[in-house]
């Protein structure tokens, strides 16, 4: 029989420790490899799905840019039409405004002159006015209306 010395026990303990350490490292590396494979597959799947999505997004952005350019062109046309309408209304107002005011003033003067001649014409028979069930002679009515005007 062989007796085990203290140095041999220490060597066996070191060997067992290293064996356990290597086993843990092997398990950790195996799990790390599995995680890396899963990550690689996930990145490949995301890439396969992202590329068409990016292409669609790029097409959408190009379409939006085209629509923005169209709206910009329409807005500039509307602004031009607005300025033309403003210029036209200013021109019409300056061209016809003065003469129309003069025609209106002339018409007012003619009406006033014609109505003044009617007052000089012979008076018609006075009309009677009924106020709350009683008749007021024409002479009294004229006094009342003249009093209200003055």
PDB file of N, CA and C in Angstrom, residues 2-84:
ATOM      1  N   UNK A   2       0.235   2.068  -0.701  1.00  0.00           N
ATOM      2  CA  UNK A   2       0.996   3.285  -0.866  1.00  0.00           C
ATOM      3  C   UNK A   2       0.311   4.389  -0.071  1.00  0.00           C
ATOM      4  N   UNK A   3       1.010   5.096   0.681  1.00  0.00           N
ATOM      5  CA  UNK A   3       0.428   6.192   1.455  1.00  0.00           C
ATOM      6  C   UNK A   3       0.513   7.476   0.634  1.00  0.00           C
ATOM      7  N   UNK A   4      -0.471   8.269   0.785  1.00  0.00           N
ATOM      8  CA  UNK A   4      -0.559   9.503   0.003  1.00  0.00           C
ATOM      9  C   UNK A   4       0.087  10.596   0.826  1.00  0.00           C
ATOM     10  N   UNK A   5       0.974  11.288   0.187  1.00  0.00           N
ATOM     11  CA  UNK A   5       1.650  12.378   0.879  1.00  0.00           C
ATOM     12  C   UNK A   5       0.891  13.676   0.674  1.00  0.00           C
ATOM     13  N   UNK A   6       1.260  14.665   1.365  1.00  0.00           N
ATOM     14  CA  UNK A   6       0.586  15.969   1.307  1.00  0.00           C
ATOM     15  C   UNK A   6       0.751  16.610  -0.055  1.00  0.00           C
ATOM     16  N   UNK A   7       1.862  16.407  -0.726  1.00  0.00           N
ATOM     17  CA  UNK A   7       2.076  17.012  -2.040  1.00  0.00           C
ATOM     18  C   UNK A   7       1.206  16.360  -3.099  1.00  0.00           C
ATOM     19  N   UNK A   8       1.006  15.063  -2.941  1.00  0.00           N
ATOM     20  CA  UNK A   8       0.166  14.371  -3.914  1.00  0.00           C
ATOM     21  C   UNK A   8      -1.287  14.815  -3.766  1.00  0.00           C
ATOM     22  N   UNK A   9      -1.734  15.003  -2.551  1.00  0.00           N
ATOM     23  CA  UNK A   9      -3.110  15.450  -2.315  1.00  0.00           C
ATOM     24  C   UNK A   9      -3.294  16.848  -2.904  1.00  0.00           C
ATOM     25  N   UNK A  10      -2.295  17.655  -2.738  1.00  0.00           N
ATOM     26  CA  UNK A  10      -2.384  19.012  -3.280  1.00  0.00           C
ATOM     27  C   UNK A  10      -2.440  18.951  -4.800  1.00  0.00           C
ATOM     28  N   UNK A  11      -1.695  18.103  -5.417  1.00  0.00           N
ATOM     29  CA  UNK A  11      -1.704  17.970  -6.877  1.00  0.00           C
ATOM     30  C   UNK A  11      -3.036  17.459  -7.372  1.00  0.00           C
ATOM     31  N   UNK A  12      -3.615  16.493  -6.626  1.00  0.00           N
ATOM     32  CA  UNK A  12      -4.922  15.970  -7.029  1.00  0.00           C
ATOM     33  C   UNK A  12      -5.977  17.078  -6.894  1.00  0.00           C
ATOM     34  N   UNK A  13      -5.909  17.840  -5.849  1.00  0.00           N
ATOM     35  CA  UNK A  13      -6.868  18.939  -5.661  1.00  0.00           C
ATOM     36  C   UNK A  13      -6.728  19.973  -6.774  1.00  0.00           C
ATOM     37  N   UNK A  14      -5.516  20.290  -7.139  1.00  0.00           N
ATOM     38  CA  UNK A  14      -5.286  21.257  -8.218  1.00  0.00           C
ATOM     39  C   UNK A  14      -5.826  20.687  -9.517  1.00  0.00           C
ATOM     40  N   UNK A  15      -5.612  19.400  -9.771  1.00  0.00           N
ATOM     41  CA  UNK A  15      -6.089  18.776 -11.007  1.00  0.00           C
ATOM     42  C   UNK A  15      -7.624  18.769 -11.042  1.00  0.00           C
ATOM     43  N   UNK A  16      -8.253  18.454  -9.907  1.00  0.00           N
ATOM     44  CA  UNK A  16      -9.722  18.441  -9.840  1.00  0.00           C
ATOM     45  C   UNK A  16     -10.245  19.877 -10.034  1.00  0.00           C
ATOM     46  N   UNK A  17      -9.611  20.821  -9.390  1.00  0.00           N
ATOM     47  CA  UNK A  17     -10.011  22.224  -9.547  1.00  0.00           C
ATOM     48  C   UNK A  17      -9.948  22.642 -11.016  1.00  0.00           C
ATOM     49  N   UNK A  18      -8.816  22.290 -11.698  1.00  0.00           N
ATOM     50  CA  UNK A  18      -8.668  22.648 -13.103  1.00  0.00           C
ATOM     51  C   UNK A  18      -9.705  21.922 -13.951  1.00  0.00           C
ATOM     52  N   UNK A  19     -10.007  20.705 -13.626  1.00  0.00           N
ATOM     53  CA  UNK A  19     -11.010  19.954 -14.393  1.00  0.00           C
ATOM     54  C   UNK A  19     -12.381  20.616 -14.252  1.00  0.00           C
ATOM     55  N   UNK A  20     -12.724  21.026 -13.035  1.00  0.00           N
ATOM     56  CA  UNK A  20     -14.014  21.701 -12.810  1.00  0.00           C
ATOM     57  C   UNK A  20     -14.023  23.049 -13.527  1.00  0.00           C
ATOM     58  N   UNK A  21     -12.919  23.778 -13.452  1.00  0.00           N
ATOM     59  CA  UNK A  21     -12.824  25.082 -14.123  1.00  0.00           C
ATOM     60  C   UNK A  21     -12.951  24.929 -15.624  1.00  0.00           C
ATOM     61  N   UNK A  22     -12.278  23.976 -16.192  1.00  0.00           N
ATOM     62  CA  UNK A  22     -12.360  23.738 -17.642  1.00  0.00           C
ATOM     63  C   UNK A  22     -13.777  23.323 -18.016  1.00  0.00           C
ATOM     64  N   UNK A  23     -14.433  22.521 -17.182  1.00  0.00           N
ATOM     65  CA  UNK A  23     -15.809  22.119 -17.470  1.00  0.00           C
ATOM     66  C   UNK A  23     -16.739  23.332 -17.487  1.00  0.00           C
ATOM     67  N   UNK A  24     -16.611  24.206 -16.473  1.00  0.00           N
ATOM     68  CA  UNK A  24     -17.431  25.419 -16.446  1.00  0.00           C
ATOM     69  C   UNK A  24     -17.156  26.300 -17.668  1.00  0.00           C
ATOM     70  N   UNK A  25     -15.877  26.446 -18.009  1.00  0.00           N
ATOM     71  CA  UNK A  25     -15.531  27.254 -19.184  1.00  0.00           C
ATOM     72  C   UNK A  25     -16.088  26.637 -20.457  1.00  0.00           C
ATOM     73  N   UNK A  26     -16.049  25.310 -20.568  1.00  0.00           N
ATOM     74  CA  UNK A  26     -16.583  24.640 -21.751  1.00  0.00           C
ATOM     75  C   UNK A  26     -18.090  24.864 -21.853  1.00  0.00           C
ATOM     76  N   UNK A  27     -18.803  24.753 -20.727  1.00  0.00           N
ATOM     77  CA  UNK A  27     -20.252  24.993 -20.726  1.00  0.00           C
ATOM     78  C   UNK A  27     -20.532  26.454 -21.082  1.00  0.00           C
ATOM     79  N   UNK A  28     -19.777  27.389 -20.537  1.00  0.00           N
ATOM     80  CA  UNK A  28     -19.979  28.811 -20.818  1.00  0.00           C
ATOM     81  C   UNK A  28     -19.710  29.098 -22.293  1.00  0.00           C
ATOM     82  N   UNK A  29     -18.648  28.503 -22.844  1.00  0.00           N
ATOM     83  CA  UNK A  29     -18.352  28.719 -24.256  1.00  0.00           C
ATOM     84  C   UNK A  29     -19.422  28.103 -25.150  1.00  0.00           C
ATOM     85  N   UNK A  30     -19.950  26.974 -24.751  1.00  0.00           N
ATOM     86  CA  UNK A  30     -21.020  26.336 -25.540  1.00  0.00           C
ATOM     87  C   UNK A  30     -22.262  27.226 -25.544  1.00  0.00           C
ATOM     88  N   UNK A  31     -22.599  27.764 -24.389  1.00  0.00           N
ATOM     89  CA  UNK A  31     -23.766  28.665 -24.320  1.00  0.00           C
ATOM     90  C   UNK A  31     -23.513  29.960 -25.098  1.00  0.00           C
ATOM     91  N   UNK A  32     -22.301  30.466 -25.024  1.00  0.00           N
ATOM     92  CA  UNK A  32     -21.949  31.667 -25.773  1.00  0.00           C
ATOM     93  C   UNK A  32     -22.055  31.410 -27.271  1.00  0.00           C
ATOM     94  N   UNK A  33     -21.593  30.255 -27.710  1.00  0.00           N
ATOM     95  CA  UNK A  33     -21.693  29.901 -29.128  1.00  0.00           C
ATOM     96  C   UNK A  33     -23.157  29.799 -29.552  1.00  0.00           C
ATOM     97  N   UNK A  34     -23.982  29.194 -28.698  1.00  0.00           N
ATOM     98  CA  UNK A  34     -25.408  29.072 -28.996  1.00  0.00           C
ATOM     99  C   UNK A  34     -26.051  30.464 -29.085  1.00  0.00           C
ATOM    100  N   UNK A  35     -25.699  31.349 -28.165  1.00  0.00           N
ATOM    101  CA  UNK A  35     -26.222  32.719 -28.179  1.00  0.00           C
ATOM    102  C   UNK A  35     -25.773  33.455 -29.434  1.00  0.00           C
ATOM    103  N   UNK A  36     -24.519  33.275 -29.838  1.00  0.00           N
ATOM    104  CA  UNK A  36     -24.020  33.929 -31.043  1.00  0.00           C
ATOM    105  C   UNK A  36     -24.737  33.407 -32.290  1.00  0.00           C
ATOM    106  N   UNK A  37     -25.031  32.102 -32.341  1.00  0.00           N
ATOM    107  CA  UNK A  37     -25.777  31.553 -33.474  1.00  0.00           C
ATOM    108  C   UNK A  37     -27.185  32.152 -33.532  1.00  0.00           C
ATOM    109  N   UNK A  38     -27.838  32.220 -32.369  1.00  0.00           N
ATOM    110  CA  UNK A  38     -29.187  32.792 -32.331  1.00  0.00           C
ATOM    111  C   UNK A  38     -29.155  34.267 -32.730  1.00  0.00           C
ATOM    112  N   UNK A  39     -28.147  34.967 -32.273  1.00  0.00           N
ATOM    113  CA  UNK A  39     -28.020  36.382 -32.622  1.00  0.00           C
ATOM    114  C   UNK A  39     -27.773  36.550 -34.110  1.00  0.00           C
ATOM    115  N   UNK A  40     -26.933  35.700 -34.678  1.00  0.00           N
ATOM    116  CA  UNK A  40     -26.655  35.771 -36.111  1.00  0.00           C
ATOM    117  C   UNK A  40     -27.926  35.503 -36.914  1.00  0.00           C
ATOM    118  N   UNK A  41     -28.712  34.520 -36.486  1.00  0.00           N
ATOM    119  CA  UNK A  41     -29.964  34.221 -37.181  1.00  0.00           C
ATOM    120  C   UNK A  41     -30.944  35.389 -37.068  1.00  0.00           C
ATOM    121  N   UNK A  42     -31.010  35.978 -35.882  1.00  0.00           N
ATOM    122  CA  UNK A  42     -31.904  37.120 -35.664  1.00  0.00           C
ATOM    123  C   UNK A  42     -31.504  38.299 -36.537  1.00  0.00           C
ATOM    124  N   UNK A  43     -30.211  38.581 -36.613  1.00  0.00           N
ATOM    125  CA  UNK A  43     -29.739  39.690 -37.450  1.00  0.00           C
ATOM    126  C   UNK A  43     -30.046  39.404 -38.921  1.00  0.00           C
ATOM    127  N   UNK A  44     -29.882  38.174 -39.348  1.00  0.00           N
ATOM    128  CA  UNK A  44     -30.194  37.816 -40.739  1.00  0.00           C
ATOM    129  C   UNK A  44     -31.682  37.987 -41.023  1.00  0.00           C
ATOM    130  N   UNK A  45     -32.546  37.568 -40.095  1.00  0.00           N
ATOM    131  CA  UNK A  45     -33.992  37.737 -40.273  1.00  0.00           C
ATOM    132  C   UNK A  45     -34.373  39.214 -40.313  1.00  0.00           C
ATOM    133  N   UNK A  46     -33.798  39.998 -39.414  1.00  0.00           N
ATOM    134  CA  UNK A  46     -34.094  41.439 -39.383  1.00  0.00           C
ATOM    135  C   UNK A  46     -33.640  42.085 -40.686  1.00  0.00           C
ATOM    136  N   UNK A  47     -32.478  41.690 -41.173  1.00  0.00           N
ATOM    137  CA  UNK A  47     -31.978  42.243 -42.438  1.00  0.00           C
ATOM    138  C   UNK A  47     -32.910  41.873 -43.582  1.00  0.00           C
ATOM    139  N   UNK A  48     -33.366  40.624 -43.613  1.00  0.00           N
ATOM    140  CA  UNK A  48     -34.273  40.194 -44.679  1.00  0.00           C
ATOM    141  C   UNK A  48     -35.576  40.985 -44.663  1.00  0.00           C
ATOM    142  N   UNK A  49     -36.043  41.343 -43.471  1.00  0.00           N
ATOM    143  CA  UNK A  49     -37.289  42.101 -43.375  1.00  0.00           C
ATOM    144  C   UNK A  49     -37.059  43.601 -43.511  1.00  0.00           C
ATOM    145  N   UNK A  50     -35.906  44.083 -43.093  1.00  0.00           N
ATOM    146  CA  UNK A  50     -35.654  45.526 -43.094  1.00  0.00           C
ATOM    147  C   UNK A  50     -35.372  46.061 -44.487  1.00  0.00           C
ATOM    148  N   UNK A  51     -34.727  45.278 -45.318  1.00  0.00           N
ATOM    149  CA  UNK A  51     -34.375  45.774 -46.651  1.00  0.00           C
ATOM    150  C   UNK A  51     -35.626  46.128 -47.461  1.00  0.00           C
ATOM    151  N   UNK A  52     -36.650  45.257 -47.531  1.00  0.00           N
ATOM    152  CA  UNK A  52     -37.867  45.671 -48.256  1.00  0.00           C
ATOM    153  C   UNK A  52     -38.562  46.868 -47.597  1.00  0.00           C
ATOM    154  N   UNK A  53     -38.539  46.899 -46.252  1.00  0.00           N
ATOM    155  CA  UNK A  53     -39.172  48.041 -45.570  1.00  0.00           C
ATOM    156  C   UNK A  53     -38.448  49.343 -45.892  1.00  0.00           C
ATOM    157  N   UNK A  54     -37.143  49.308 -45.943  1.00  0.00           N
ATOM    158  CA  UNK A  54     -36.385  50.508 -46.294  1.00  0.00           C
ATOM    159  C   UNK A  54     -36.645  50.921 -47.729  1.00  0.00           C
ATOM    160  N   UNK A  55     -36.787  49.940 -48.611  1.00  0.00           N
ATOM    161  CA  UNK A  55     -37.106  50.261 -50.008  1.00  0.00           C
ATOM    162  C   UNK A  55     -38.478  50.919 -50.097  1.00  0.00           C
ATOM    163  N   UNK A  56     -39.457  50.382 -49.365  1.00  0.00           N
ATOM    164  CA  UNK A  56     -40.797  50.982 -49.355  1.00  0.00           C
ATOM    165  C   UNK A  56     -40.769  52.386 -48.760  1.00  0.00           C
ATOM    166  N   UNK A  57     -40.017  52.552 -47.692  1.00  0.00           N
ATOM    167  CA  UNK A  57     -39.916  53.874 -47.065  1.00  0.00           C
ATOM    168  C   UNK A  57     -39.263  54.873 -48.019  1.00  0.00           C
ATOM    169  N   UNK A  58     -38.264  54.429 -48.726  1.00  0.00           N
ATOM    170  CA  UNK A  58     -37.603  55.310 -49.691  1.00  0.00           C
ATOM    171  C   UNK A  58     -38.567  55.715 -50.798  1.00  0.00           C
ATOM    172  N   UNK A  59     -39.354  54.759 -51.288  1.00  0.00           N
ATOM    173  CA  UNK A  59     -40.352  55.082 -52.320  1.00  0.00           C
ATOM    174  C   UNK A  59     -41.390  56.059 -51.776  1.00  0.00           C
ATOM    175  N   UNK A  60     -41.805  55.869 -50.533  1.00  0.00           N
ATOM    176  CA  UNK A  60     -42.791  56.775 -49.925  1.00  0.00           C
ATOM    177  C   UNK A  60     -42.226  58.184 -49.795  1.00  0.00           C
ATOM    178  N   UNK A  61     -40.961  58.281 -49.414  1.00  0.00           N
ATOM    179  CA  UNK A  61     -40.332  59.601 -49.281  1.00  0.00           C
ATOM    180  C   UNK A  61     -40.236  60.279 -50.644  1.00  0.00           C
ATOM    181  N   UNK A  62     -39.883  59.519 -51.672  1.00  0.00           N
ATOM    182  CA  UNK A  62     -39.820  60.110 -53.029  1.00  0.00           C
ATOM    183  C   UNK A  62     -41.198  60.584 -53.480  1.00  0.00           C
ATOM    184  N   UNK A  63     -42.230  59.782 -53.197  1.00  0.00           N
ATOM    185  CA  UNK A  63     -43.597  60.172 -53.564  1.00  0.00           C
ATOM    186  C   UNK A  63     -44.023  61.433 -52.805  1.00  0.00           C
ATOM    187  N   UNK A  64     -43.690  61.488 -51.529  1.00  0.00           N
ATOM    188  CA  UNK A  64     -44.033  62.678 -50.734  1.00  0.00           C
ATOM    189  C   UNK A  64     -43.315  63.910 -51.271  1.00  0.00           C
ATOM    190  N   UNK A  65     -42.068  63.740 -51.678  1.00  0.00           N
ATOM    191  CA  UNK A  65     -41.319  64.865 -52.247  1.00  0.00           C
ATOM    192  C   UNK A  65     -41.985  65.363 -53.527  1.00  0.00           C
ATOM    193  N   UNK A  66     -42.427  64.426 -54.359  1.00  0.00           N
ATOM    194  CA  UNK A  66     -43.122  64.804 -55.598  1.00  0.00           C
ATOM    195  C   UNK A  66     -44.406  65.571 -55.275  1.00  0.00           C
ATOM    196  N   UNK A  67     -45.168  65.078 -54.299  1.00  0.00           N
ATOM    197  CA  UNK A  67     -46.412  65.756 -53.929  1.00  0.00           C
ATOM    198  C   UNK A  67     -46.135  67.140 -53.355  1.00  0.00           C
ATOM    199  N   UNK A  68     -45.082  67.272 -52.568  1.00  0.00           N
ATOM    200  CA  UNK A  68     -44.727  68.577 -52.004  1.00  0.00           C
ATOM    201  C   UNK A  68     -44.362  69.547 -53.121  1.00  0.00           C
ATOM    202  N   UNK A  69     -43.655  69.068 -54.138  1.00  0.00           N
ATOM    203  CA  UNK A  69     -43.308  69.938 -55.259  1.00  0.00           C
ATOM    204  C   UNK A  69     -44.564  70.385 -55.997  1.00  0.00           C
ATOM    205  N   UNK A  70     -45.534  69.475 -56.152  1.00  0.00           N
ATOM    206  CA  UNK A  70     -46.797  69.839 -56.819  1.00  0.00           C
ATOM    207  C   UNK A  70     -47.555  70.880 -56.002  1.00  0.00           C
ATOM    208  N   UNK A  71     -47.637  70.663 -54.697  1.00  0.00           N
ATOM    209  CA  UNK A  71     -48.345  71.618 -53.832  1.00  0.00           C
ATOM    210  C   UNK A  71     -47.651  72.974 -53.866  1.00  0.00           C
ATOM    211  N   UNK A  72     -46.331  72.968 -53.905  1.00  0.00           N
ATOM    212  CA  UNK A  72     -45.584  74.221 -53.978  1.00  0.00           C
ATOM    213  C   UNK A  72     -45.909  74.962 -55.275  1.00  0.00           C
ATOM    214  N   UNK A  73     -45.978  74.202 -56.390  1.00  0.00           N
ATOM    215  CA  UNK A  73     -46.319  74.829 -57.671  1.00  0.00           C
ATOM    216  C   UNK A  73     -47.735  75.397 -57.631  1.00  0.00           C
ATOM    217  N   UNK A  74     -48.670  74.657 -57.036  1.00  0.00           N
ATOM    218  CA  UNK A  74     -50.056  75.132 -56.942  1.00  0.00           C
ATOM    219  C   UNK A  74     -50.117  76.384 -56.067  1.00  0.00           C
ATOM    220  N   UNK A  75     -49.395  76.375 -54.964  1.00  0.00           N
ATOM    221  CA  UNK A  75     -49.410  77.535 -54.070  1.00  0.00           C
ATOM    222  C   UNK A  75     -48.844  78.773 -54.757  1.00  0.00           C
ATOM    223  N   UNK A  76     -47.784  78.603 -55.545  1.00  0.00           N
ATOM    224  CA  UNK A  76     -47.231  79.762 -56.252  1.00  0.00           C
ATOM    225  C   UNK A  76     -48.208  80.259 -57.313  1.00  0.00           C
ATOM    226  N   UNK A  77     -48.936  79.329 -57.980  1.00  0.00           N
ATOM    227  CA  UNK A  77     -49.944  79.748 -58.958  1.00  0.00           C
ATOM    228  C   UNK A  77     -51.080  80.509 -58.284  1.00  0.00           C
ATOM    229  N   UNK A  78     -51.511  80.028 -57.117  1.00  0.00           N
ATOM    230  CA  UNK A  78     -52.585  80.707 -56.387  1.00  0.00           C
ATOM    231  C   UNK A  78     -52.129  82.096 -55.954  1.00  0.00           C
ATOM    232  N   UNK A  79     -50.891  82.203 -55.537  1.00  0.00           N
ATOM    233  CA  UNK A  79     -50.373  83.513 -55.130  1.00  0.00           C
ATOM    234  C   UNK A  79     -50.346  84.466 -56.330  1.00  0.00           C
ATOM    235  N   UNK A  80     -49.971  83.957 -57.488  1.00  0.00           N
ATOM    236  CA  UNK A  80     -49.941  84.798 -58.690  1.00  0.00           C
ATOM    237  C   UNK A  80     -51.347  85.238 -59.072  1.00  0.00           C
ATOM    238  N   UNK A  81     -52.309  84.303 -59.000  1.00  0.00           N
ATOM    239  CA  UNK A  81     -53.698  84.647 -59.332  1.00  0.00           C
ATOM    240  C   UNK A  81     -54.229  85.682 -58.347  1.00  0.00           C
ATOM    241  N   UNK A  82     -53.894  85.537 -57.084  1.00  0.00           N
ATOM    242  CA  UNK A  82     -54.343  86.495 -56.071  1.00  0.00           C
ATOM    243  C   UNK A  82     -53.783  87.891 -56.341  1.00  0.00           C
ATOM    244  N   UNK A  83     -52.506  87.957 -56.678  1.00  0.00           N
ATOM    245  CA  UNK A  83     -51.930  89.267 -56.962  1.00  0.00           C
ATOM    246  C   UNK A  83     -52.534  89.872 -58.224  1.00  0.00           C
ATOM    247  N   UNK A  84     -52.811  89.027 -59.225  1.00  0.00           N
ATOM    248  CA  UNK A  84     -53.457  89.533 -60.449  1.00  0.00           C
ATOM    249  C   UNK A  84     -54.864  90.040 -60.159  1.00  0.00           C
TER     250      UNK A  84
END
